Tab-separated table of C-alpha atoms in Angstrom:
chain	number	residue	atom	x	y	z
W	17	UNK	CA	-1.866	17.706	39.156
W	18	UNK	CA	-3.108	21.318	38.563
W	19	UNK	CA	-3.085	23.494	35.361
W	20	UNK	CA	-4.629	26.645	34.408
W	21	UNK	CA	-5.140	28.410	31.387
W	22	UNK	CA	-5.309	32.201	30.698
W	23	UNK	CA	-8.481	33.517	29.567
W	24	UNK	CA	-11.582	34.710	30.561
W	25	UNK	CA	-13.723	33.369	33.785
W	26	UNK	CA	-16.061	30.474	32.720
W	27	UNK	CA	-19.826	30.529	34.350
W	28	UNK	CA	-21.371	27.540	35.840
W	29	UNK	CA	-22.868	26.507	32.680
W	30	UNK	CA	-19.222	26.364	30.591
W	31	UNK	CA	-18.019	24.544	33.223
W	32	UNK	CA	-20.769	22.324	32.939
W	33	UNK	CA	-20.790	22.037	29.373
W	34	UNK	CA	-16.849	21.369	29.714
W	35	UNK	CA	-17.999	18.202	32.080
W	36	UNK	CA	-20.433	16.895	29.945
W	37	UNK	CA	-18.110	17.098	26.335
W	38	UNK	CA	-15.332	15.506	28.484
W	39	UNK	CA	-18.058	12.196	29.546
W	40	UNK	CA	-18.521	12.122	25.801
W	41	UNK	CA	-15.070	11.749	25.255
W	42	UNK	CA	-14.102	9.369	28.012
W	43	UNK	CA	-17.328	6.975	26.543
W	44	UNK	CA	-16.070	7.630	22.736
W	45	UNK	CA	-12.636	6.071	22.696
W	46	UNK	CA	-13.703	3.484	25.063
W	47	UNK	CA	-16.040	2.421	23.268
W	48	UNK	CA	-19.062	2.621	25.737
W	49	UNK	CA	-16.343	0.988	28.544
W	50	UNK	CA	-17.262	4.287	30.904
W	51	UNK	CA	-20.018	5.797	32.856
W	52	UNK	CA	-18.950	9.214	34.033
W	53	UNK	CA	-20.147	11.515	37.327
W	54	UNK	CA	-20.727	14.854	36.184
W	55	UNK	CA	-20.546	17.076	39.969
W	56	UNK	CA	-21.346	20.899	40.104
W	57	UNK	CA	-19.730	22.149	43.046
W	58	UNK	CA	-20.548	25.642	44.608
W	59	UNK	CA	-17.015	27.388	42.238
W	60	UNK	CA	-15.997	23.634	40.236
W	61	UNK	CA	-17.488	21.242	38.220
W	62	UNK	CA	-15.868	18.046	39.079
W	63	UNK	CA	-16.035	14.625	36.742
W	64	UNK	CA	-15.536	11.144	38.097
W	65	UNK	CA	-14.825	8.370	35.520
W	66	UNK	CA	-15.397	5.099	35.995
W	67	UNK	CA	-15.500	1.740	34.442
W	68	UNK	CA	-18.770	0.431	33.718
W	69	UNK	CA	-20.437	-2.621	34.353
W	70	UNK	CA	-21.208	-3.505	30.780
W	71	UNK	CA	-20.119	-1.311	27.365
W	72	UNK	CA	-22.500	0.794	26.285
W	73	UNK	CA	-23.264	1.286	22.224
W	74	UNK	CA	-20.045	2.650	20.993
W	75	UNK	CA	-21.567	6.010	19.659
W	76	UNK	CA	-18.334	6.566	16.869
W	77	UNK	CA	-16.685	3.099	16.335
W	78	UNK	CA	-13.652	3.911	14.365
W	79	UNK	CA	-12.377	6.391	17.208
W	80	UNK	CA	-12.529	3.604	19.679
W	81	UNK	CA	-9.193	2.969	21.078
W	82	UNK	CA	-9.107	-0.703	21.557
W	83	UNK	CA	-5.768	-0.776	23.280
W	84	UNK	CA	-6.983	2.028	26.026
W	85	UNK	CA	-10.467	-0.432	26.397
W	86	UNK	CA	-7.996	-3.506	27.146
W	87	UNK	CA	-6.269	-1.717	29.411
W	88	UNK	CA	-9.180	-0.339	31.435
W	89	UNK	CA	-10.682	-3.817	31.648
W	90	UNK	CA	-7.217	-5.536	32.700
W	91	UNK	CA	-6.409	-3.036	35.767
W	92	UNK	CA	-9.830	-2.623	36.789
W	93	UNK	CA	-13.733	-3.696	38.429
W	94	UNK	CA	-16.862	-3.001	37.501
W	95	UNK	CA	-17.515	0.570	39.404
W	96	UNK	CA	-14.195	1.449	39.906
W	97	UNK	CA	-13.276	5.151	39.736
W	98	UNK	CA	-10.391	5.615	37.397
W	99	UNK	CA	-9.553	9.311	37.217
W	100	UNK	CA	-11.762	12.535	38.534
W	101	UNK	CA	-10.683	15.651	36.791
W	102	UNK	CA	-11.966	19.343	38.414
W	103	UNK	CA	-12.557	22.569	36.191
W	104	UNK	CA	-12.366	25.743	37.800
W	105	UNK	CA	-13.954	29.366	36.669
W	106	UNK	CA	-10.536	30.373	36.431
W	107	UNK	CA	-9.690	27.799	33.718
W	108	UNK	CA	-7.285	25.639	36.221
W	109	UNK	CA	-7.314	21.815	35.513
W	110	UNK	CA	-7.257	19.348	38.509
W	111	UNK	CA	-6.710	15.785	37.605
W	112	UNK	CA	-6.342	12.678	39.951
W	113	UNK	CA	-5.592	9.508	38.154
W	114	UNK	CA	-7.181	6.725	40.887
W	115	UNK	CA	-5.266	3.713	39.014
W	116	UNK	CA	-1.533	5.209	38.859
W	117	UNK	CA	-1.537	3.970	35.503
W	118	UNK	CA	0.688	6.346	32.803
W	119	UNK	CA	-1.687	5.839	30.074
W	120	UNK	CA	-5.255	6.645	31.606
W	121	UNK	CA	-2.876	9.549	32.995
W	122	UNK	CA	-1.950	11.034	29.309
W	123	UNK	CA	-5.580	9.740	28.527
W	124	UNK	CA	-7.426	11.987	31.290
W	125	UNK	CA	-4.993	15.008	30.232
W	126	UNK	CA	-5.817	14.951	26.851
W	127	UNK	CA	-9.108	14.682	27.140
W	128	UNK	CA	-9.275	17.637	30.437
W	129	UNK	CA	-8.005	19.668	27.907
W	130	UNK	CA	-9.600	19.159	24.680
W	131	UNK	CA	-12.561	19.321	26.328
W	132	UNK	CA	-12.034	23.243	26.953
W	133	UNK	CA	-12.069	24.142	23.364
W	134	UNK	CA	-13.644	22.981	19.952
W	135	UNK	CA	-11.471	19.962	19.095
W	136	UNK	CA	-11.054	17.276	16.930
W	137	UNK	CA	-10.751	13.577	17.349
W	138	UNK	CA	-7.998	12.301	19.156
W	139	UNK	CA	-6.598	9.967	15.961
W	140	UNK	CA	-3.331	8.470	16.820
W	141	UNK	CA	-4.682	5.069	17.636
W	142	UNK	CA	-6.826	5.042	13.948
W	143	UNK	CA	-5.482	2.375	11.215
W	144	UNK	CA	-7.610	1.987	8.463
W	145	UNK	CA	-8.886	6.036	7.168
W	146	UNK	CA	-6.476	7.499	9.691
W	147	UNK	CA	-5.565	9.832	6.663
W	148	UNK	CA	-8.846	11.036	5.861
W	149	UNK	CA	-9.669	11.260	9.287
W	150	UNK	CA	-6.463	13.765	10.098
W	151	UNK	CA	-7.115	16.044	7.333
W	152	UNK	CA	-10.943	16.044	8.216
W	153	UNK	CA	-9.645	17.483	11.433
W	154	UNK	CA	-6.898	19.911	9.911
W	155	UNK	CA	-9.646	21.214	7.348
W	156	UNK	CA	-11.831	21.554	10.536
W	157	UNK	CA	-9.272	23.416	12.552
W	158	UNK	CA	-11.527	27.153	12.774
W	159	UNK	CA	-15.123	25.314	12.841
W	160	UNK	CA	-16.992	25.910	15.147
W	161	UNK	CA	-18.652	23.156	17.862
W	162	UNK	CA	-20.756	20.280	16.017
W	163	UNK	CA	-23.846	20.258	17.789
W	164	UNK	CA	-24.464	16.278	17.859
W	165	UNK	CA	-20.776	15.317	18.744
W	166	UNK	CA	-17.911	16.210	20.951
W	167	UNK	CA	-15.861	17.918	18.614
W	168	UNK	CA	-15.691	20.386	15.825
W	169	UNK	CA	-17.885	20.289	13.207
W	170	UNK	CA	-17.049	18.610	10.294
W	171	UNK	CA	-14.007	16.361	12.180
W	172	UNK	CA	-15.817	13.095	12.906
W	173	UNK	CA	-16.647	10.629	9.656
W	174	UNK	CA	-18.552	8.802	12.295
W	175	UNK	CA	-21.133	11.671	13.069
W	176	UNK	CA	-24.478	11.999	11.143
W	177	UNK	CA	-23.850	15.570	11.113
W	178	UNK	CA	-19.566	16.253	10.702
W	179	UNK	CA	-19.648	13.619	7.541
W	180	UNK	CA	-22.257	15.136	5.688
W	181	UNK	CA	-20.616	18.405	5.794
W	182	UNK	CA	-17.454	16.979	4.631
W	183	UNK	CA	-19.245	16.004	1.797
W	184	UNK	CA	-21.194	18.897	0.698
W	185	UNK	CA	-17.481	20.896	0.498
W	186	UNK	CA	-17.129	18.607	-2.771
W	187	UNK	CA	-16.939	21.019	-5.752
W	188	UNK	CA	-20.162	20.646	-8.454
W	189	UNK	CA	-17.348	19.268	-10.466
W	190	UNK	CA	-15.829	16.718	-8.066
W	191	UNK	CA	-14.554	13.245	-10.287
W	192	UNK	CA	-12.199	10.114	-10.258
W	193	UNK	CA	-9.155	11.269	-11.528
W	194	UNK	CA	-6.508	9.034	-11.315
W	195	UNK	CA	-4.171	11.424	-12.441
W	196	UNK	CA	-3.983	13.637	-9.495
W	197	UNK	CA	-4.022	10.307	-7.162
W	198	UNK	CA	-0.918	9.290	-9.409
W	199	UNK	CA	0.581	12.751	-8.395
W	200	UNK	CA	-0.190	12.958	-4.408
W	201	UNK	CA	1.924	9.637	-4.656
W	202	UNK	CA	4.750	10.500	-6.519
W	203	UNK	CA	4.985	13.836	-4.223
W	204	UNK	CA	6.116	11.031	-1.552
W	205	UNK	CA	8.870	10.416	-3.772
W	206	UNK	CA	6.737	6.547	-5.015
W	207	UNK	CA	8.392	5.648	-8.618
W	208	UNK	CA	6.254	7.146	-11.367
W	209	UNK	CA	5.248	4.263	-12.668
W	210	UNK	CA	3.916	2.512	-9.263
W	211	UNK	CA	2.037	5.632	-8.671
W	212	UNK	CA	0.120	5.438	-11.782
W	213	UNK	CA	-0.770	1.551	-10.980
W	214	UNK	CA	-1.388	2.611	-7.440
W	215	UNK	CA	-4.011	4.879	-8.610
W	216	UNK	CA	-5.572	2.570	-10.839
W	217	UNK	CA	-5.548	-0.149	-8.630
W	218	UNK	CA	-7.177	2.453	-6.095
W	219	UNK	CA	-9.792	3.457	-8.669
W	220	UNK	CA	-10.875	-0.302	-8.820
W	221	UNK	CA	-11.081	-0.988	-5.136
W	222	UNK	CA	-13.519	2.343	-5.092
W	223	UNK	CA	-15.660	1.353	-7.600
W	224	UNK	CA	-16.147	-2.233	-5.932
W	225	UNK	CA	-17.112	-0.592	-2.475
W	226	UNK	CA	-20.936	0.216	-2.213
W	227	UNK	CA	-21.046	1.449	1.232
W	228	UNK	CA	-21.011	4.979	1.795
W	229	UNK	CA	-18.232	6.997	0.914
W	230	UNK	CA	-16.311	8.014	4.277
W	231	UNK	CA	-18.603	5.762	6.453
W	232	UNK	CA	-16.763	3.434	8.356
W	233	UNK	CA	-17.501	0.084	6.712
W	234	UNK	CA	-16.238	1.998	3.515
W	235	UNK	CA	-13.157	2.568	4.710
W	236	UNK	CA	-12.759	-1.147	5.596
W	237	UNK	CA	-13.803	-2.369	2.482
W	238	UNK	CA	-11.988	0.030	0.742
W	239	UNK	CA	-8.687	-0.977	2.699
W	240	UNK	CA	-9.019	-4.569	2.816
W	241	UNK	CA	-9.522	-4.299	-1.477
W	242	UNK	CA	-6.503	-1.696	-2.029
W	243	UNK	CA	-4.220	-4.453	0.188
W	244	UNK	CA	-5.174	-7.209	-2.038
W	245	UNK	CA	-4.763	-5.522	-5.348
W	246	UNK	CA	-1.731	-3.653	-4.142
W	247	UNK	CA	-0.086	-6.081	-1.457
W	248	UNK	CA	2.723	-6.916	-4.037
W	249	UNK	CA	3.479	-3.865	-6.311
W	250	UNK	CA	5.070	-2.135	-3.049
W	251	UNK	CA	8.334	-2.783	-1.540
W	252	UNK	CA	7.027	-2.864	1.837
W	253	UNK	CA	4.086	-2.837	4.175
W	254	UNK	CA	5.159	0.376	5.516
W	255	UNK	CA	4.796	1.542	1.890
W	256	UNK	CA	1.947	0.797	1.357
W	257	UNK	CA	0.630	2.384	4.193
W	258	UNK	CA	2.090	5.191	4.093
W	259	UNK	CA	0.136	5.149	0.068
W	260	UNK	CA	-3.073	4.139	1.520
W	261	UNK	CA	-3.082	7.339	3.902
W	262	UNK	CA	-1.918	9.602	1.134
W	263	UNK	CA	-4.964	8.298	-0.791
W	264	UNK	CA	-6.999	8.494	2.097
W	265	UNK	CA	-6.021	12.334	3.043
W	266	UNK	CA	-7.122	12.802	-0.688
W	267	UNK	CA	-10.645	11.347	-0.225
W	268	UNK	CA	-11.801	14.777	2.021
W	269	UNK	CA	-10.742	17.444	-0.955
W	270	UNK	CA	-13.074	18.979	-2.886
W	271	UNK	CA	-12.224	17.762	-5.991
W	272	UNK	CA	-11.722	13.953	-4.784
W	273	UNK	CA	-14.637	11.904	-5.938
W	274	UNK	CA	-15.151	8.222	-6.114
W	275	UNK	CA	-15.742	6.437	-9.641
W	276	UNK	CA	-18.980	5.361	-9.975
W	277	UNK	CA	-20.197	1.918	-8.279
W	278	UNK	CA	-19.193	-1.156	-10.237
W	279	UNK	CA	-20.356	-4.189	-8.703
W	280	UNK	CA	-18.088	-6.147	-11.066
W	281	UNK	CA	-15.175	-4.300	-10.482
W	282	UNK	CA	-12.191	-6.347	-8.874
W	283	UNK	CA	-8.464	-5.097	-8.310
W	284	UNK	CA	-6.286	-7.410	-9.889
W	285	UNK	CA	-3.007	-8.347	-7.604
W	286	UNK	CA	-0.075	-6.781	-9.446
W	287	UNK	CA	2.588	-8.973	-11.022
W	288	UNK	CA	5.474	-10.068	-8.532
W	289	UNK	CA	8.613	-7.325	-8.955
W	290	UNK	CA	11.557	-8.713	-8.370
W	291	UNK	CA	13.173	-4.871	-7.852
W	292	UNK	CA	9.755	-3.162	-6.090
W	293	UNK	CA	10.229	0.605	-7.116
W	294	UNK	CA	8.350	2.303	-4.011
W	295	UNK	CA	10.969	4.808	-2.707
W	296	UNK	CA	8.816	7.297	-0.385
W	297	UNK	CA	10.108	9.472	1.760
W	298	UNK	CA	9.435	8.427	5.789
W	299	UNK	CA	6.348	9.172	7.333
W	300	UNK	CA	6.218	12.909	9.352
């Protein structure tokens, strides 16, 4: 399969670079499961991916797609060559896919491509801070390249350098404020009244998480608080989902802040309803 973009003629070293972001792609939602070939050719730079012996440290955990690590570890060896992608000066794509397998195929594509701009994670497969995660990336959209991951700066919670700079957006002013949690959730059509427990169940599973905010064990902790405080004031699972990412997509604003730490605090489970009053619209 061959593609080509219009644009400008790359030099050696974009092509290069191209290479080496897609290897750091390929090895960041697999979580370490590939070792990559990076081959400069006399007008290519070609990129042979293969499965690796062992995994290597996952260098972003919460992008690793578990389901695409299964997969490569099911249909293939140690050492075997999975796909080998080619980039030309003239921006054309070539993409072999060794294992005939539809999902390294969409895998190798997306990742071929990204790799030819400043992008953002690839978060389909995310669960737990998949909200803040996707509007990380859509407040990220014009950044330019982070310069100690694979994608645009300011997109990856998992980077040392993109989280930070999430952060310092936070207005001087930046607090709790349960009231404009209450209204993100009743935007999504919630009851008024679950909203505002919603929020203040969510202001009690912050202030019981120490970790830090955005990190990755946060957002565990965080989730696995909000589903016991919350797991029967909604009508559904799918409800309260679709609550936790609202709540989530909050947590990158400037004016979200935590509540301060409160190692005491913990979310009381709602009172059984008999007639649960979530009625959000469906998830886009």
């Amino acid at each position: 399969m061959t593609t080509a973009t219009a644009g400008s003629l790359w030099s050696s070293a974009q092509l290069r670079h191209v290479a080496d972001v897609a290897a750091r792609m390929w090895t960041t939602y697999t979580g370490g499961w590939i070792t990559s070939d990076v081959i400069a050719e006399p007008q290519s730079v070609r990129l042979v991916v293969r499965r690796a012996a062992s995994a290597s440290k996952a260098p972003y955990p919460s992008l690793v797609d578990a389901s695409l690590a299964w997969l490569l570890l099911e249909s293939s060896v140690p050492g075997a060559i999975l796909a080998t992608t080619e980039w030309q000066p003239n921006r054309a794509i070539s993409l072999h896919d060794s294992l005939g397998l539809r999902p390294i195929e969409r895998q190798a594509q997306m990742i071929a491509f990204e790799a030819t701009r400043p992008s953002v994670p690839l978060v389909g497969h995310v669960d737990i801070g998949r909200g803040a995660w996707e509007q990380a990336g859509y407040i990220a959209s014009s950044a330019r390249p982070c310069r100690a991951c694979p994608f645009r700066e300011g997109s990856n919670l998992d980077c040392e350098v993109c989280r930070p700079i999430v952060l310092e957006r936070k207005s001087p002013d930046a607090t709790w404020s349960p009231e404009l949690v209450t209204r993100g959730l009743a935007a999504l059509d919630f009851d008024p009244d679950l909203s505002r427990e919603a929020a203040q169940a969510t202001g009690l599973a912050l202030a019981a998480v120490a970790w830090p905010f955005l990190s990755g064990p946060f957002f565990r902790e965080w989730a696995a608080r909000l589903d016991a405080a919350t797991r029967e004031l909604f009508a559904s699972d799918e409800d309260r989902l679709i609550a936790r990412d609202i709540i989530e997509a909050q947590m990158v604003q400037p004016w979200f802040a935590p509540p301060p730490h409160d190692a005491a605090a913990r979310p009381s489970k709602s009172a059984p309803s008999p007639n649960p009053r979530s009625t959000p619209k469906p998830a886009a």
